[in-house]
Amino acid sequence: MAAAEKLLEFQFPARSAYLCTLREKLREVLGPCSPSEELLNCVVLAVSEACVNIIEHAYCEDDTGDIILEIERQDDNIIFRLTDFAHRKTSKEEMKSRPLEEIRPGGLGCHIINEIMDEVQLIECNSDCGNVLQMKKKLEP
Amino acid sequence: MKSKLSAESNYDVLELSGEIDLHYSPQLREMILGSLKNGNSLLINMAEVSYIDSSGIASLVEGFQTAKTANLSYGLLTISSPALEVLTLTRLDRVFTLYDTIEQFQSQL
């Protein structure tokens, strides 16, 4: 197994106005190594959805802060790590998909992330605040 | 996101373009619900939508539910492939009524 190659570290405010910039960065970095436009669109969507969850559910009400996105490549796998500094801890339960038979607004972000990514896991962190979400996707046609 | 709402004789058409994410979805929600609350059926043209996330989809779902309760027609017209991909992922392509032409929508009013 090859050593992981760091492709990006990008820190930005956890606010919806920055999601567009985040997607531009993702396209810039992943475009050259993505085998298709469809796969690139899906990966960009999943990472952006994970950031939406951080903005809406981790940082909430008066709590504001930054998000750090790190992207690494290991062989054909791309690893995405999102770190936030929110006071609220995200639980593994919250990362589960909801039943799609319920036709109601909201709660689809986790389903989209879980459908697109090969692995999604919350990494245990020792600090009192903040969450680390790691997602992995194999870039194959 | 850019949007344009126009009134026809017995329905409204909302034309959307660009990227719809958490930053713009409250505005989308307001436009959809505003149109429906005026008692108008609504057709949303999504041909030029280059990106939509779950918050944008949530606004479309809320419109769908509001229209159903008010017994109004509500549909999506000529959906772009990035938007259709998200609807398919969330299986909402089976829930919304999708139209290829305005005439198809008009015929069921």
XYZ file of C-alpha atoms in Angstrom:
250
model
C 0.000 0.000 0.000
C 1.410 3.385 -1.026
C 1.856 6.171 1.519
C -1.029 8.640 1.640
C -0.500 11.733 -0.491
C -2.041 14.931 0.852
C -4.064 16.678 -1.856
C -5.650 19.515 0.107
C -6.049 21.160 3.483
C -8.660 23.889 3.405
C -10.013 25.765 6.424
C -13.147 27.857 6.040
C -15.922 29.399 8.178
C -18.837 27.026 8.859
C -21.358 29.208 7.049
C -23.568 28.439 4.081
C -22.055 31.275 2.011
C -18.769 29.311 1.838
C -20.256 26.079 0.446
C -19.860 27.308 -3.124
C -16.121 27.972 -2.574
C -15.771 24.538 -0.985
C -17.271 22.875 -4.079
C -14.964 24.863 -6.365
C -11.944 23.628 -4.342
C -13.191 20.039 -4.507
C -13.629 20.202 -8.285
C -10.201 21.758 -8.708
C -8.467 19.045 -6.658
C -10.519 15.982 -7.650
C -11.192 16.835 -11.303
C -7.828 15.530 -12.585
C -8.092 12.191 -10.719
C -11.813 11.515 -11.228
C -12.636 8.953 -13.941
C -15.999 10.560 -14.790
C -17.968 13.780 -14.364
C -20.808 11.797 -12.749
C -18.537 10.401 -10.045
C -17.002 13.821 -9.453
C -20.495 15.350 -9.064
C -21.465 12.653 -6.548
C -18.327 13.066 -4.425
C -18.654 16.864 -4.424
C -22.302 16.466 -3.345
C -21.445 14.069 -0.495
C -18.668 16.253 0.957
C -20.829 19.374 0.662
C -23.703 17.524 2.405
C -21.368 16.582 5.256
C -20.459 20.272 5.636
C -24.158 21.222 5.601
C -24.685 18.796 8.503
C -21.827 20.419 10.435
C -23.215 23.917 9.813
C -26.811 22.961 10.691
C -26.388 20.389 13.456
C -22.912 20.598 15.014
C -22.526 24.367 15.014
C -25.998 25.528 15.902
C -27.620 28.679 17.237
C -24.851 30.832 18.766
C -22.001 28.399 18.196
C -19.839 29.344 15.212
C -16.405 28.311 14.040
C -14.404 26.809 11.245
C -14.332 23.555 9.307
C -11.084 21.976 8.117
C -11.270 19.730 5.062
C -8.305 17.449 4.454
C -8.110 15.275 1.339
C -5.605 12.453 0.933
C -5.062 9.952 -1.836
C -3.986 6.412 -1.041
C -3.752 4.205 -4.132
C -7.202 4.542 -5.791
C -8.905 5.674 -2.581
C -9.608 9.278 -1.716
C -9.927 9.992 1.997
C -11.842 13.043 3.168
C -11.514 14.255 6.755
C -13.756 17.026 8.080
C -12.850 18.540 11.432
C -15.074 20.969 13.298
C -14.695 22.685 16.670
C -18.337 22.724 17.738
C -19.279 22.382 21.391
C -21.895 19.804 20.436
C -20.666 16.254 19.879
C -22.202 14.381 16.947
C -23.327 10.810 17.689
C -23.024 7.816 15.367
C -26.846 7.512 15.478
C -27.151 10.918 13.820
C -25.084 9.715 10.846
C -27.563 6.962 9.943
C -29.900 7.264 6.951
C -33.615 7.721 7.627
C -36.303 5.589 5.933
C -36.997 7.048 2.491
C -40.626 5.882 2.586
C -41.302 8.872 4.857
C -41.979 11.679 2.410
C -41.036 14.728 4.435
C -38.583 17.616 4.147
C -35.178 17.172 5.744
C -32.977 14.335 6.917
C -31.761 13.271 3.474
C -28.164 14.495 3.808
C -26.918 11.412 5.690
C -28.622 9.105 3.202
C -26.857 10.869 0.318
C -23.466 10.666 2.085
C -23.897 6.982 2.968
C -25.062 6.098 -0.560
C -22.140 7.803 -2.290
C -19.190 7.108 0.011
C -17.674 3.629 0.525
C -16.919 4.278 4.206
C -18.214 6.913 6.623
C -17.024 7.065 10.206
C -16.869 9.464 13.103
C -13.344 9.374 14.526
C -13.053 9.428 18.321
C -11.304 12.602 19.425
C -10.032 13.288 22.918
C -10.762 17.001 23.090
C -13.876 18.310 24.839
C -15.275 19.874 21.716
C -15.241 19.166 18.025
C -15.907 16.244 15.713
C -13.893 14.474 13.036
C -15.761 12.774 10.197
C -13.804 10.562 7.827
C -15.169 9.402 4.484
C -13.519 7.175 1.915
C -14.289 6.738 -1.779
C -12.619 4.567 -4.381
C -12.264 6.487 -7.618
C -12.956 3.844 -10.227
C -15.000 4.024 -13.420
C -29.118 30.423 -7.697
C -31.146 32.592 -10.008
C -34.904 32.445 -10.185
C -37.796 33.929 -12.104
C -41.438 33.508 -11.180
C -44.009 34.179 -13.866
C -47.777 33.950 -13.717
C -49.759 32.189 -16.435
C -53.558 32.255 -16.583
C -54.136 29.442 -14.091
C -50.706 28.463 -12.795
C -47.240 29.854 -11.958
C -43.925 28.883 -13.515
C -40.764 29.107 -11.416
C -37.570 28.976 -13.470
C -34.450 28.046 -11.525
C -30.820 28.077 -12.581
C -27.373 27.641 -11.038
C -26.519 26.037 -7.716
C -29.131 25.493 -4.991
C -27.622 24.780 -1.589
C -28.215 25.657 2.067
C -27.465 29.305 1.306
C -30.296 29.626 -1.220
C -32.809 26.990 -0.117
C -34.662 29.338 2.329
C -35.254 31.713 -0.598
C -36.476 28.819 -2.759
C -38.807 27.627 0.007
C -40.274 31.128 0.356
C -40.943 31.416 -3.400
C -42.559 27.977 -3.664
C -44.762 28.372 -0.593
C -45.632 31.982 -1.544
C -46.917 30.879 -4.924
C -48.914 27.951 -3.516
C -50.401 30.042 -0.703
C -51.830 32.365 -3.363
C -53.789 29.346 -4.573
C -51.742 28.835 -7.746
C -50.648 25.507 -9.182
C -46.900 25.492 -9.737
C -44.522 24.163 -12.366
C -40.792 24.373 -11.528
C -38.413 24.438 -14.475
C -35.126 22.809 -13.418
C -33.389 22.562 -16.789
C -30.605 24.961 -15.792
C -30.001 23.726 -12.241
C -26.336 22.703 -12.095
C -26.366 21.568 -8.451
C -28.951 20.899 -5.755
C -28.379 19.553 -2.242
C -30.666 18.011 0.370
C -31.753 21.423 1.681
C -32.947 22.418 -1.808
C -34.687 19.059 -2.149
C -36.355 19.687 1.241
C -37.852 22.921 -0.137
C -39.216 21.005 -3.155
C -40.701 18.326 -0.848
C -42.361 20.933 1.367
C -43.917 22.455 -1.761
C -45.116 19.028 -2.882
C -46.825 18.425 0.471
C -48.361 21.909 0.581
C -49.724 21.554 -2.977
C -51.177 18.123 -2.190
C -52.957 19.442 0.911
C -54.340 22.425 -1.040
C -55.322 20.192 -3.994
C -53.101 22.150 -6.394
C -51.027 20.778 -9.274
C -47.292 20.754 -8.676
C -44.605 19.421 -10.958
C -40.993 19.584 -12.045
C -40.150 20.386 -15.667
C -37.124 19.237 -17.723
C -34.840 18.339 -14.838
C -31.115 18.680 -15.477
C -29.023 15.532 -15.064
C -27.213 16.700 -11.852
C -30.599 17.444 -10.236
C -32.119 14.178 -11.479
C -29.162 12.292 -9.999
C -30.015 13.672 -6.527
C -33.737 12.947 -6.924
C -32.886 9.378 -7.954
C -30.484 8.918 -5.002
C -33.235 9.982 -2.613
C -35.905 8.042 -4.587
C -37.948 11.213 -4.939
C -38.024 10.805 -8.720
C -40.862 8.350 -7.955
C -42.713 10.874 -5.799
C -42.647 14.118 -7.795
C -44.512 14.404 -11.077
C -41.872 15.037 -13.740
C -42.792 16.706 -17.033
C -40.894 16.950 -20.300
C -43.057 19.761 -21.691
C -45.289 22.564 -20.381
C -48.129 21.124 -22.486
C -48.053 17.887 -20.442
C -48.503 19.923 -17.242
C -51.243 22.088 -18.767
C -53.185 19.034 -19.922
C -53.765 17.796 -16.379
C -54.834 21.129 -14.846
